[in-house]
Short mmCIF file of C-alpha atoms (C1' of nucleotides) in Angstrom, two decimals:
data_model
loop_
_atom_site.label_atom_id
_atom_site.label_comp_id
_atom_site.label_asym_id
_atom_site.label_seq_id
_atom_site.Cartn_x
_atom_site.Cartn_y
_atom_site.Cartn_z
CA MET A 1 23.02 -27.01 -8.51
CA THR A 2 20.99 -25.26 -11.15
CA LYS A 3 17.27 -24.83 -11.66
CA SER A 4 14.99 -25.40 -14.59
CA ASN A 5 11.76 -23.51 -14.20
CA THR A 6 9.20 -26.30 -14.42
CA SER A 7 6.02 -24.28 -13.85
CA ARG A 8 5.12 -20.87 -15.19
CA SER A 9 5.91 -18.78 -12.13
CA THR A 10 8.99 -18.40 -10.02
CA LEU A 11 9.94 -20.50 -7.05
CA HIS A 12 9.25 -17.89 -4.43
CA GLN A 13 5.92 -17.02 -6.05
CA THR A 14 4.91 -20.65 -5.83
CA ILE A 15 5.97 -20.91 -2.22
CA LEU A 16 4.36 -17.58 -1.37
CA ALA A 17 1.07 -18.71 -2.85
CA ASP A 18 1.24 -22.00 -0.96
CA LEU A 19 1.94 -20.46 2.43
CA GLU A 20 -0.60 -17.74 1.82
CA ARG A 21 -3.22 -20.36 1.06
CA LYS A 22 -2.41 -22.32 4.21
CA ILE A 23 -2.77 -19.20 6.30
CA VAL A 24 -5.77 -17.64 4.67
CA SER A 25 -7.67 -20.93 4.46
CA GLY A 26 -7.27 -21.45 8.17
CA GLU A 27 -5.24 -24.64 7.73
CA TRP A 28 -2.65 -22.74 9.74
CA PRO A 29 -4.78 -20.77 12.19
CA PRO A 30 -3.64 -17.58 13.91
CA GLY A 31 -0.88 -18.31 16.37
CA HIS A 32 0.22 -21.43 14.51
CA LYS A 33 3.96 -21.88 14.52
CA LEU A 34 5.52 -22.14 11.09
CA PRO A 35 8.47 -24.40 10.37
CA PHE A 36 11.85 -22.73 10.62
CA GLU A 37 13.38 -21.25 7.52
CA VAL A 38 15.86 -24.08 7.20
CA GLU A 39 13.11 -26.68 7.42
CA LEU A 40 10.93 -24.90 4.86
CA ALA A 41 13.96 -24.66 2.62
CA ARG A 42 14.49 -28.40 2.92
CA SER A 43 10.84 -29.32 2.38
CA TYR A 44 10.46 -27.05 -0.65
CA GLU A 45 13.91 -28.07 -1.84
CA VAL A 46 15.11 -24.51 -2.25
CA SER A 47 17.82 -22.46 -0.65
CA ARG A 48 17.20 -20.67 2.58
CA MET A 49 17.39 -17.30 0.90
CA THR A 50 14.48 -18.08 -1.36
CA VAL A 51 12.40 -19.01 1.66
CA ASN A 52 13.56 -15.85 3.40
CA LYS A 53 12.39 -13.75 0.49
CA VAL A 54 8.93 -15.26 0.80
CA MET A 55 8.86 -14.82 4.58
CA THR A 56 9.88 -11.19 4.20
CA GLN A 57 6.96 -10.60 1.87
CA LEU A 58 4.53 -12.36 4.19
CA THR A 59 5.81 -10.24 7.05
CA LYS A 60 5.34 -7.05 5.06
CA ALA A 61 1.85 -8.19 4.20
CA GLY A 62 1.16 -8.72 7.89
CA LEU A 63 0.25 -12.37 7.56
CA ILE A 64 3.01 -13.63 9.83
CA GLU A 65 4.98 -12.38 12.79
CA ARG A 66 8.59 -13.28 13.35
CA ARG A 67 10.48 -13.34 16.59
CA LYS A 68 14.10 -14.26 16.77
CA ARG A 69 14.96 -17.31 18.73
CA SER A 70 11.28 -18.34 19.01
CA GLY A 71 10.27 -18.59 15.40
CA THR A 72 7.58 -17.53 12.97
CA PHE A 73 3.86 -17.49 13.73
CA VAL A 74 0.67 -16.85 11.81
CA ALA A 75 -0.37 -13.32 12.76
CA LYS A 76 -3.56 -12.69 14.66
CA PRO A 77 -5.60 -11.40 11.78
CA ARG A 78 -5.85 -7.74 12.42
CA GLY A 79 -7.65 -8.32 9.17
CA GLN A 80 -6.98 -4.80 8.22
CA SER A 81 -3.90 -2.77 8.00
CA ALA A 82 -2.87 0.66 6.89
CA ILE A 83 -5.79 2.25 5.14
CA LEU A 84 -8.14 -0.50 6.11
CA GLU A 85 -7.87 0.52 9.72
CA ILE A 86 -10.40 3.17 8.98
CA THR A 87 -13.12 0.67 9.77
CA ASP A 88 -11.88 -0.46 13.14
CA VAL A 89 -14.24 1.92 14.83
CA GLU A 90 -13.33 0.96 18.36
CA ALA A 91 -9.65 1.68 17.74
CA GLU A 92 -10.63 4.96 16.16
CA VAL A 93 -12.62 6.03 19.18
CA ARG A 94 -9.96 4.98 21.63
CA ALA A 95 -7.35 6.81 19.58
CA LEU A 96 -9.37 9.93 20.31
CA ASN A 97 -9.00 9.06 23.97
CA LEU A 98 -12.74 8.69 24.39
CA PRO A 99 -14.55 5.87 26.19
CA TYR A 100 -15.99 3.43 23.71
CA SER A 101 -19.24 1.54 23.89
CA TYR A 102 -21.29 -0.52 21.51
CA LYS A 103 -25.01 -0.95 21.18
CA LEU A 104 -26.56 -3.72 19.13
CA MET A 105 -29.85 -2.47 17.76
CA SER A 106 -31.10 -5.39 15.71
CA SER A 107 -29.92 -8.77 14.53
CA VAL A 108 -31.98 -10.80 12.09
CA ILE A 109 -31.40 -14.03 10.20
CA ARG A 110 -33.21 -14.32 6.91
CA LYS A 111 -32.91 -15.39 3.30
CA ALA A 112 -31.05 -12.94 1.08
CA ASN A 113 -33.40 -10.78 -0.92
CA ARG A 114 -32.51 -9.42 -4.30
CA HIS A 115 -30.89 -6.34 -2.81
CA ASP A 116 -28.67 -8.30 -0.41
CA ALA A 117 -27.75 -10.70 -3.15
CA ALA A 118 -26.45 -7.87 -5.27
CA LEU A 119 -24.47 -6.30 -2.44
CA LEU A 120 -22.92 -9.53 -1.21
CA GLU A 121 -22.68 -11.28 -4.56
CA VAL A 122 -24.50 -14.36 -3.29
CA PRO A 123 -27.44 -16.33 -4.69
CA GLY A 124 -30.87 -15.39 -3.37
CA THR A 125 -31.26 -18.63 -1.47
CA THR A 126 -28.43 -17.91 0.95
CA ASP A 127 -29.05 -17.32 4.64
CA ILE A 128 -27.73 -13.99 5.80
CA LEU A 129 -27.41 -12.26 9.13
CA GLU A 130 -28.36 -8.61 9.16
CA ILE A 131 -27.02 -6.45 11.96
CA ARG A 132 -27.61 -2.86 12.87
CA ALA A 133 -25.50 -1.35 15.60
CA LEU A 134 -24.27 1.91 16.98
CA HIS A 135 -20.73 2.74 17.98
CA MET A 136 -20.67 5.26 20.81
CA ALA A 137 -17.94 7.61 21.93
CA HIS A 138 -18.39 9.09 25.36
CA GLY A 139 -21.98 7.92 25.32
CA GLU A 140 -22.78 9.76 22.13
CA PRO A 141 -23.38 8.20 18.72
CA PHE A 142 -20.15 8.06 16.77
CA CYS A 143 -20.90 5.79 13.87
CA LEU A 144 -23.79 3.73 12.57
CA GLU A 145 -22.97 0.24 11.36
CA GLU A 146 -25.21 -1.72 9.04
CA ARG A 147 -23.91 -5.14 8.19
CA LEU A 148 -24.77 -8.22 6.19
CA ILE A 149 -22.95 -11.46 6.97
CA ASN A 150 -22.99 -14.35 4.54
CA LEU A 151 -23.96 -17.38 6.65
CA GLY A 152 -23.11 -19.59 3.72
CA THR A 153 -19.45 -18.73 4.26
CA VAL A 154 -19.53 -18.12 8.02
CA PRO A 155 -22.31 -20.32 9.45
CA GLU A 156 -21.02 -20.01 13.01
CA ALA A 157 -21.83 -16.32 12.94
CA ALA A 158 -25.47 -17.27 13.48
CA HIS A 159 -24.73 -18.00 17.15
CA ALA A 160 -22.04 -15.39 17.78
CA PRO A 161 -22.45 -13.04 20.74
CA PHE A 162 -22.91 -9.90 18.72
CA ALA A 163 -24.65 -8.18 21.62
CA ASP A 164 -21.35 -8.09 23.48
CA GLY A 165 -19.18 -6.34 20.92
CA PRO A 166 -18.72 -5.32 17.31
CA ALA A 167 -19.25 -7.97 14.67
CA GLY A 168 -16.21 -6.71 12.84
CA ALA A 169 -13.88 -7.69 15.65
CA TRP A 170 -15.50 -11.13 15.93
CA LEU A 171 -15.27 -11.78 12.19
CA VAL A 172 -11.72 -10.56 11.89
CA GLN A 173 -10.65 -12.99 14.58
CA ARG A 174 -11.89 -16.07 12.77
CA VAL A 175 -12.33 -15.33 9.10
CA PRO A 176 -9.13 -14.26 7.41
CA TRP A 177 -10.02 -12.10 4.48
CA SER A 178 -8.25 -12.47 1.19
CA ALA A 179 -9.66 -9.41 -0.51
CA ALA A 180 -11.47 -6.28 0.51
CA GLU A 181 -12.99 -3.33 -1.25
CA HIS A 182 -13.88 0.09 0.04
CA LYS A 183 -16.17 2.67 -1.39
CA ILE A 184 -16.42 6.08 0.17
CA PHE A 185 -19.35 8.42 -0.40
CA ALA A 186 -20.74 11.64 0.92
CA ILE A 187 -24.46 11.37 1.59
CA THR A 188 -27.16 13.54 2.98
CA ALA A 189 -28.50 12.07 6.19
CA THR A 190 -31.97 10.62 5.92
CA ALA A 191 -34.39 11.28 8.76
CA ASP A 192 -33.74 7.76 10.03
CA ILE A 193 -29.98 8.15 10.13
CA ALA A 194 -30.21 11.63 11.61
CA ARG A 195 -32.33 10.30 14.45
CA LEU A 196 -29.96 7.45 15.22
CA LEU A 197 -26.82 9.57 15.06
CA GLU A 198 -28.57 12.40 16.90
CA ILE A 199 -27.77 14.98 14.27
CA ALA A 200 -29.94 17.38 12.30
CA ALA A 201 -31.67 16.00 9.23
CA ARG A 202 -30.00 16.63 5.88
CA VAL A 203 -26.54 17.00 7.40
CA ALA A 204 -23.72 15.61 5.25
CA CYS A 205 -22.42 12.22 6.33
CA LEU A 206 -19.41 10.19 5.38
CA LEU A 207 -20.41 6.73 4.20
CA ILE A 208 -17.85 3.94 4.02
CA GLN A 209 -18.89 0.70 2.40
CA ARG A 210 -16.70 -2.29 2.78
CA ARG A 211 -16.96 -5.68 1.16
CA THR A 212 -14.78 -8.54 2.28
CA TRP A 213 -14.05 -11.90 0.72
CA SER A 214 -12.27 -14.95 1.99
CA THR A 215 -11.17 -17.73 -0.29
CA ALA A 216 -14.42 -19.49 0.66
CA GLY A 217 -16.45 -16.67 -0.83
CA PRO A 218 -18.11 -13.39 0.16
CA VAL A 219 -17.96 -12.81 3.90
CA THR A 220 -19.58 -9.54 4.77
CA PHE A 221 -20.88 -6.26 3.48
CA VAL A 222 -20.84 -3.38 5.89
CA ARG A 223 -21.80 0.25 5.76
CA PHE A 224 -20.41 2.74 8.25
CA THR A 225 -22.09 6.12 8.47
CA TYR A 226 -20.26 8.92 10.26
CA PRO A 227 -21.70 12.33 11.03
CA GLY A 228 -20.12 14.58 8.44
CA GLU A 229 -17.43 17.20 8.92
CA LYS A 230 -16.61 15.87 12.35
CA HIS A 231 -15.01 12.83 10.82
CA ALA A 232 -12.18 12.42 8.33
CA ILE A 233 -10.34 9.57 6.75
CA VAL A 234 -6.62 10.12 6.69
CA ALA A 235 -4.04 8.30 4.65
CA SER A 236 -0.35 9.01 4.27
CA PHE A 237 1.93 7.74 1.56
CA THR A 238 5.53 7.56 0.60
CA PRO A 239 6.57 6.42 -2.87
CA ALA A 240 9.00 3.79 -1.67
CA ALA A 241 7.74 2.49 1.62
CA GLY A 242 10.42 -0.14 1.55
CA MET B 1 34.46 -11.46 2.07
CA THR B 2 32.49 -10.55 5.15
CA LYS B 3 30.76 -7.39 6.27
CA SER B 4 30.78 -5.40 9.45
CA ASN B 5 27.77 -3.13 9.71
CA THR B 6 29.38 0.27 10.06
CA SER B 7 26.30 2.50 10.14
CA ARG B 8 22.97 1.85 11.81
CA SER B 9 20.99 0.63 8.82
CA THR B 10 21.55 -2.16 6.37
CA LEU B 11 23.43 -1.95 3.12
CA HIS B 12 20.43 -2.09 0.86
CA GLN B 13 18.62 0.50 2.99
CA THR B 14 21.54 2.84 2.57
CA ILE B 15 21.68 2.28 -1.16
CA LEU B 16 17.91 2.55 -1.47
CA ALA B 17 17.93 5.89 0.33
CA ASP B 18 20.75 7.15 -1.84
CA LEU B 19 19.15 6.22 -5.14
CA GLU B 20 15.78 7.46 -3.95
CA ARG B 21 17.31 10.81 -3.08
CA LYS B 22 19.01 11.10 -6.48
CA ILE B 23 15.71 10.41 -8.22
CA VAL B 24 13.39 12.43 -6.05
CA SER B 25 15.72 15.41 -5.90
CA GLY B 26 15.86 15.59 -9.66
CA GLU B 27 19.59 14.92 -9.79
CA TRP B 28 18.54 11.98 -11.93
CA PRO B 29 15.58 13.40 -13.88
CA PRO B 30 12.85 11.27 -15.44
CA GLY B 31 14.22 9.25 -18.33
CA HIS B 32 17.75 9.26 -16.92
CA LYS B 33 19.56 6.01 -17.48
CA LEU B 34 20.84 4.36 -14.34
CA PRO B 35 24.12 2.46 -14.25
CA PHE B 36 23.82 -1.27 -14.81
CA GLU B 37 23.42 -3.50 -11.81
CA VAL B 38 26.99 -4.73 -12.08
CA GLU B 39 28.33 -1.19 -12.17
CA LEU B 40 26.24 -0.11 -9.19
CA ALA B 41 27.45 -3.18 -7.38
CA ARG B 42 31.03 -2.21 -8.08
CA SER B 43 30.61 1.44 -7.13
CA TYR B 44 28.79 0.66 -3.88
CA GLU B 45 31.15 -2.24 -3.26
CA VAL B 46 28.37 -4.75 -2.70
CA SER B 47 27.28 -7.89 -4.47
CA ARG B 48 24.97 -7.70 -7.40
CA MET B 49 22.17 -9.33 -5.45
CA THR B 50 22.11 -6.55 -2.91
CA VAL B 51 21.78 -4.01 -5.68
CA ASN B 52 19.08 -6.13 -7.27
CA LYS B 53 17.10 -6.13 -4.05
CA VAL B 54 17.17 -2.34 -4.03
CA MET B 55 16.23 -2.11 -7.68
CA THR B 56 13.33 -4.46 -7.13
CA GLN B 57 12.01 -2.21 -4.38
CA LEU B 58 12.42 0.90 -6.51
CA THR B 59 10.56 -0.85 -9.30
CA LYS B 60 7.72 -1.82 -6.99
CA ALA B 61 7.58 1.76 -5.76
CA GLY B 62 7.33 2.92 -9.36
CA LEU B 63 10.39 5.14 -9.23
CA ILE B 64 12.26 3.30 -11.98
CA GLU B 65 11.44 1.28 -15.05
CA ARG B 66 13.53 -1.61 -16.16
CA ARG B 67 13.85 -3.06 -19.62
CA LYS B 68 15.98 -6.03 -20.37
CA ARG B 69 18.84 -5.45 -22.70
CA SER B 70 18.40 -1.68 -22.60
CA GLY B 71 18.76 -0.96 -18.92
CA THR B 72 17.12 0.87 -16.06
CA PHE B 73 15.58 4.34 -16.27
CA VAL B 74 14.07 6.85 -13.89
CA ALA B 75 10.33 6.54 -14.37
CA LYS B 76 8.24 9.39 -15.68
CA PRO B 77 6.71 10.51 -12.43
CA ARG B 78 3.17 9.36 -12.54
CA GLY B 79 3.51 10.98 -9.15
CA GLN B 80 0.61 9.08 -7.88
CA SER B 81 -0.22 5.45 -7.87
CA ALA B 82 -2.81 3.12 -6.46
CA ILE B 83 -5.06 5.03 -4.14
CA LEU B 84 -3.51 8.31 -4.97
CA GLU B 85 -5.01 8.11 -8.41
CA ILE B 86 -8.21 9.35 -6.88
CA THR B 87 -6.96 12.86 -7.45
CA ASP B 88 -6.11 12.52 -11.11
CA VAL B 89 -9.42 14.02 -12.04
CA GLU B 90 -8.87 13.96 -15.78
CA ALA B 91 -8.17 10.23 -15.71
CA GLU B 92 -11.26 9.74 -13.60
CA VAL B 93 -13.46 11.54 -16.05
CA ARG B 94 -12.00 9.75 -19.05
CA ALA B 95 -12.44 6.45 -17.27
CA LEU B 96 -16.15 7.26 -17.24
CA ASN B 97 -15.88 7.67 -20.99
CA LEU B 98 -16.87 11.31 -20.78
CA PRO B 99 -15.23 14.22 -22.59
CA TYR B 100 -13.03 16.15 -20.20
CA SER B 101 -12.42 19.85 -20.06
CA TYR B 102 -10.81 22.22 -17.63
CA LYS B 103 -11.64 25.76 -16.69
CA LEU B 104 -9.25 27.96 -14.76
CA MET B 105 -11.29 30.39 -12.69
CA SER B 106 -8.65 32.35 -10.84
CA SER B 107 -4.93 32.36 -10.31
CA VAL B 108 -3.33 34.71 -7.82
CA ILE B 109 0.18 35.12 -6.47
CA ARG B 110 0.42 36.51 -2.96
CA LYS B 111 2.13 36.17 0.37
CA ALA B 112 0.91 33.32 2.51
CA ASN B 113 -1.55 34.45 5.14
CA ARG B 114 -1.91 32.73 8.48
CA HIS B 115 -4.44 30.28 7.09
CA ASP B 116 -2.30 29.24 4.12
CA ALA B 117 0.73 28.98 6.34
CA ALA B 118 -1.06 26.46 8.54
CA LEU B 119 -2.33 24.40 5.60
CA LEU B 120 0.97 24.31 3.73
CA GLU B 121 3.25 24.32 6.75
CA VAL B 122 5.24 27.28 5.47
CA PRO B 123 6.28 30.56 7.11
CA GLY B 124 4.00 33.54 6.55
CA THR B 125 6.51 35.31 4.36
CA THR B 126 6.41 32.71 1.59
CA ASP B 127 5.00 33.49 -1.83
CA ILE B 128 2.19 31.20 -2.81
CA LEU B 129 0.11 30.68 -5.91
CA GLU B 130 -3.57 30.21 -5.33
CA ILE B 131 -5.60 28.52 -8.01
CA ARG B 132 -9.26 27.86 -8.37
CA ALA B 133 -10.43 25.68 -11.22
CA LEU B 134 -13.27 23.54 -12.37
CA HIS B 135 -12.98 20.08 -13.88
CA MET B 136 -15.80 19.44 -16.32
CA ALA B 137 -17.23 16.20 -17.62
CA HIS B 138 -19.35 16.48 -20.72
CA GLY B 139 -19.49 20.19 -20.18
CA GLU B 140 -20.89 19.90 -16.68
CA PRO B 141 -19.06 20.61 -13.46
CA PHE B 142 -17.48 17.45 -12.14
CA CYS B 143 -15.12 18.62 -9.45
CA LEU B 144 -13.98 21.89 -7.93
CA GLU B 145 -10.26 22.27 -7.33
CA GLU B 146 -8.81 24.79 -4.90
CA ARG B 147 -5.07 24.72 -4.73
CA LEU B 148 -2.18 26.41 -3.01
CA ILE B 149 1.30 26.01 -4.49
CA ASN B 150 4.37 26.83 -2.46
CA LEU B 151 6.45 29.07 -4.72
CA GLY B 152 9.29 28.75 -2.25
CA THR B 153 9.68 25.14 -3.33
CA VAL B 154 8.41 25.44 -6.92
CA PRO B 155 9.22 28.98 -8.09
CA GLU B 156 8.78 28.12 -11.76
CA ALA B 157 5.10 27.48 -11.09
CA ALA B 158 4.61 31.24 -11.11
CA HIS B 159 4.88 31.24 -14.90
CA ALA B 160 3.31 27.89 -15.67
CA PRO B 161 0.49 27.77 -18.21
CA PHE B 162 -2.21 26.80 -15.76
CA ALA B 163 -4.89 28.12 -18.04
CA ASP B 164 -4.18 25.28 -20.45
CA GLY B 165 -4.59 22.32 -18.13
CA PRO B 166 -4.75 21.09 -14.56
CA ALA B 167 -2.01 22.22 -12.22
CA GLY B 168 -1.79 18.72 -10.81
CA ALA B 169 -0.57 17.28 -14.09
CA TRP B 170 1.97 20.06 -14.50
CA LEU B 171 3.33 19.65 -10.98
CA VAL B 172 3.50 15.90 -11.17
CA GLN B 173 5.63 16.13 -14.29
CA ARG B 174 8.33 18.20 -12.66
CA VAL B 175 8.16 17.90 -8.92
CA PRO B 176 8.57 14.34 -7.70
CA TRP B 177 6.79 14.03 -4.39
CA SER B 178 8.31 12.15 -1.53
CA ALA B 179 5.31 12.14 0.76
CA ALA B 180 1.61 12.78 0.46
CA GLU B 181 -1.31 12.88 2.81
CA HIS B 182 -5.01 12.59 2.12
CA LYS B 183 -7.93 13.59 4.24
CA ILE B 184 -11.43 12.76 3.17
CA PHE B 185 -14.50 14.54 4.53
CA ALA B 186 -18.17 14.81 3.89
CA ILE B 187 -19.32 18.42 3.85
CA THR B 188 -22.51 20.29 3.22
CA ALA B 189 -22.19 22.42 0.13
CA THR B 190 -22.00 26.13 0.80
CA ALA B 191 -23.93 28.47 -1.46
CA ASP B 192 -20.69 29.30 -3.25
CA ILE B 193 -19.77 25.70 -3.93
CA ALA B 194 -23.31 24.82 -4.91
CA ARG B 195 -23.32 27.59 -7.47
CA LEU B 196 -20.01 26.55 -8.99
CA LEU B 197 -20.86 22.86 -9.11
CA GLU B 198 -24.38 23.64 -10.27
CA ILE B 199 -26.04 21.64 -7.54
CA ALA B 200 -28.65 22.50 -4.95
CA ALA B 201 -27.46 24.25 -1.82
CA ARG B 202 -26.84 22.11 1.24
CA VAL B 203 -26.26 18.94 -0.79
CA ALA B 204 -23.62 16.62 0.67
CA CYS B 205 -20.25 16.78 -1.04
CA LEU B 206 -17.15 14.64 -0.89
CA LEU B 207 -14.11 16.68 0.02
CA ILE B 208 -10.64 15.33 -0.58
CA GLN B 209 -7.71 17.27 0.78
CA ARG B 210 -4.28 16.40 -0.35
CA ARG B 211 -0.94 17.68 0.84
CA THR B 212 2.25 16.85 -0.98
CA TRP B 213 5.85 17.23 0.01
CA SER B 214 9.07 16.86 -1.91
CA THR B 215 12.41 16.60 -0.18
CA ALA B 216 12.77 20.33 -0.75
CA GLY B 217 9.70 21.02 1.39
CA PRO B 218 5.93 21.44 1.09
CA VAL B 219 4.80 21.53 -2.52
CA THR B 220 1.08 21.92 -2.69
CA PHE B 221 -2.16 21.78 -0.78
CA VAL B 222 -5.23 20.97 -2.80
CA ARG B 223 -8.88 20.51 -2.07
CA PHE B 224 -11.15 18.61 -4.42
CA THR B 225 -14.88 18.97 -3.93
CA TYR B 226 -17.14 16.47 -5.66
CA PRO B 227 -20.92 16.64 -5.76
CA GLY B 228 -22.02 14.07 -3.22
CA GLU B 229 -23.58 10.69 -3.85
CA LYS B 230 -22.68 10.87 -7.52
CA HIS B 231 -19.06 10.29 -6.67
CA ALA B 232 -17.29 7.52 -4.79
CA ILE B 233 -13.74 6.67 -3.90
CA VAL B 234 -12.97 3.03 -4.45
CA ALA B 235 -10.03 1.09 -3.14
CA SER B 236 -9.35 -2.62 -3.33
CA PHE B 237 -6.90 -4.56 -1.24
CA THR B 238 -5.29 -7.94 -0.97
CA PRO B 239 -3.33 -8.85 2.12
CA ALA B 240 -0.20 -9.97 0.31
CA ALA B 241 0.05 -8.01 -2.86
CA GLY B 242 3.56 -9.25 -3.28
"C1'" DC C 1 24.63 -19.12 25.31
"C1'" DA C 2 22.68 -21.28 21.62
"C1'" DG C 3 19.32 -21.00 18.03
"C1'" DT C 4 16.79 -18.07 15.03
"C1'" DG C 5 15.96 -14.63 11.67
"C1'" DG C 6 18.42 -10.76 8.99
"C1'" DT C 7 21.65 -9.91 5.92
"C1'" DC C 8 25.26 -10.39 2.47
"C1'" DT C 9 28.31 -12.72 -1.03
"C1'" DA C 10 30.29 -14.72 -5.29
"C1'" DG C 11 28.94 -17.13 -8.62
"C1'" DA C 12 25.63 -19.27 -11.78
"C1'" DC C 13 21.85 -20.16 -15.29
"C1'" DC C 14 18.08 -18.47 -17.86
"C1'" DA C 15 14.52 -15.68 -20.46
"C1'" DC C 16 13.81 -11.84 -22.72
"C1'" DG C 17 14.18 -8.37 -26.14
"C1'" DA C 18 16.76 -4.58 -28.50
"C1'" DG C 19 19.92 -4.32 -32.19
"C1'" DT D 1 22.81 -12.49 -31.27
"C1'" DC D 2 24.15 -11.45 -26.78
"C1'" DG D 3 23.88 -8.15 -22.99
"C1'" DT D 4 20.72 -7.19 -19.34
"C1'" DG D 5 17.77 -8.04 -15.63
"C1'" DG D 6 15.40 -12.02 -12.99
"C1'" DT D 7 16.21 -15.59 -10.29
"C1'" DC D 8 18.45 -19.02 -7.43
"C1'" DT D 9 22.17 -21.28 -4.58
"C1'" DA D 10 25.36 -22.70 -0.85
"C1'" DG D 11 27.52 -20.87 2.50
"C1'" DA D 12 28.70 -17.29 5.77
"C1'" DC D 13 28.54 -13.79 9.65
"C1'" DC D 14 25.94 -11.18 12.86
"C1'" DA D 15 22.49 -9.29 16.18
"C1'" DC D 16 19.07 -10.33 18.86
"C1'" DT D 17 16.59 -12.83 22.38
"C1'" DG D 18 14.47 -16.44 24.84
"C1'" DG D 19 15.70 -20.45 27.79
#
DNA sequence: CAGTGGTCTAGACCACGAG
DNA sequence: TCGTGGTCTAGACCACTGG
């Protein structure tokens, strides 16, 4: 049997896009069991190897987890992998073998002002949730988190228990992101930041800004401020990480 | 014909490793023409599809370039891709549409001291080349570069024309890296750095440390210092960039 | 032990682009 | 034009692992 390429892209690209959409949109929530390779092959009317190619890519991307004999499942959205792990503050602290705690400082729902609108790329009429919180390691300030959440995309965040734990973890569990962007700066601590982080004024700080989108639109804008010099972002690379 | 897995890894992993070694070691220098898929398939005694899988991975990794009808060639080592581009300072400056210039400040060959040895992971007896240079945008200091080059791995660097242009570009053209590591810090500018970068003392700066290895061993350790707040590192991600 | 994913094959068609 | 890479297939074997 031969193939004539009806659409513009290849078969496995089409299938990849379709499965990716189902996962990222939440139609297949985390933990959902995917059809077996043979069944997918039948339903898409392709050979099993084409399906396997797609599944391999999804696995590499971390969207699915595969276990022999039991099948393939939508991965719990770690939401971040590799480099992106730099903003899972709790994991960072625990990796240092320090006790972690979290302190919510403020949580306000309001209309987006012009500044928010620019950061989140939303219209000014949107409701947003603004959070300010402190990540603590061994009882001492480790990182300041300032976050905007787009309630237009994630309305249920309005009633989430953000006093109990980091908003990042909550979001990542229910809003699969489809794109993210990091910006990393060095800043001089303002008096405000210095007080919160319990450091001297005008000390250098590492500022990580992260914006996240789902297919439904902008999700969150967050700014992590780390006391400088004590903290580093590390990333390792190999040319062919095959 | 069937296969019995003799070694521990898979066929395409074995072939991938072999080709990668040939390329990275310089046995197949940039521009070298690889055998056709069918020939590789014959010489490795595998099917063409297995070879194709490997070639696809090498292409994604940027190690080779493929052109229909003409064949497959070892890629000119851009040496850095994606995130790693953050240390191609010249490209950064030009991307800002500013005229770029480069000023070599010092270049010294000496034995590695204890400090160098720790940074480069070399024994204390190794000869190293220490370079200090300034990247300028529109005639103003843009970034300070402090670099150690392991002459044990790259002896020809001792006579390279580093007064003419950045050492990074020179290295990347002849020493394919097989691994790299970045660390990113925020630091407070010392008086020395402030003077060189023509900024006020105690301003926050973004410090990017990069270590690079080839299969022959450690190649270079480099520290880029950017005036803070003016500079940002940006990285964008999609979960399945397949 | 049986079913699943992981891998590989031999062959095929097609689009592209250098000659 | 026609050789090359890009893609796909139908079928096969195997290792692993959960029932």
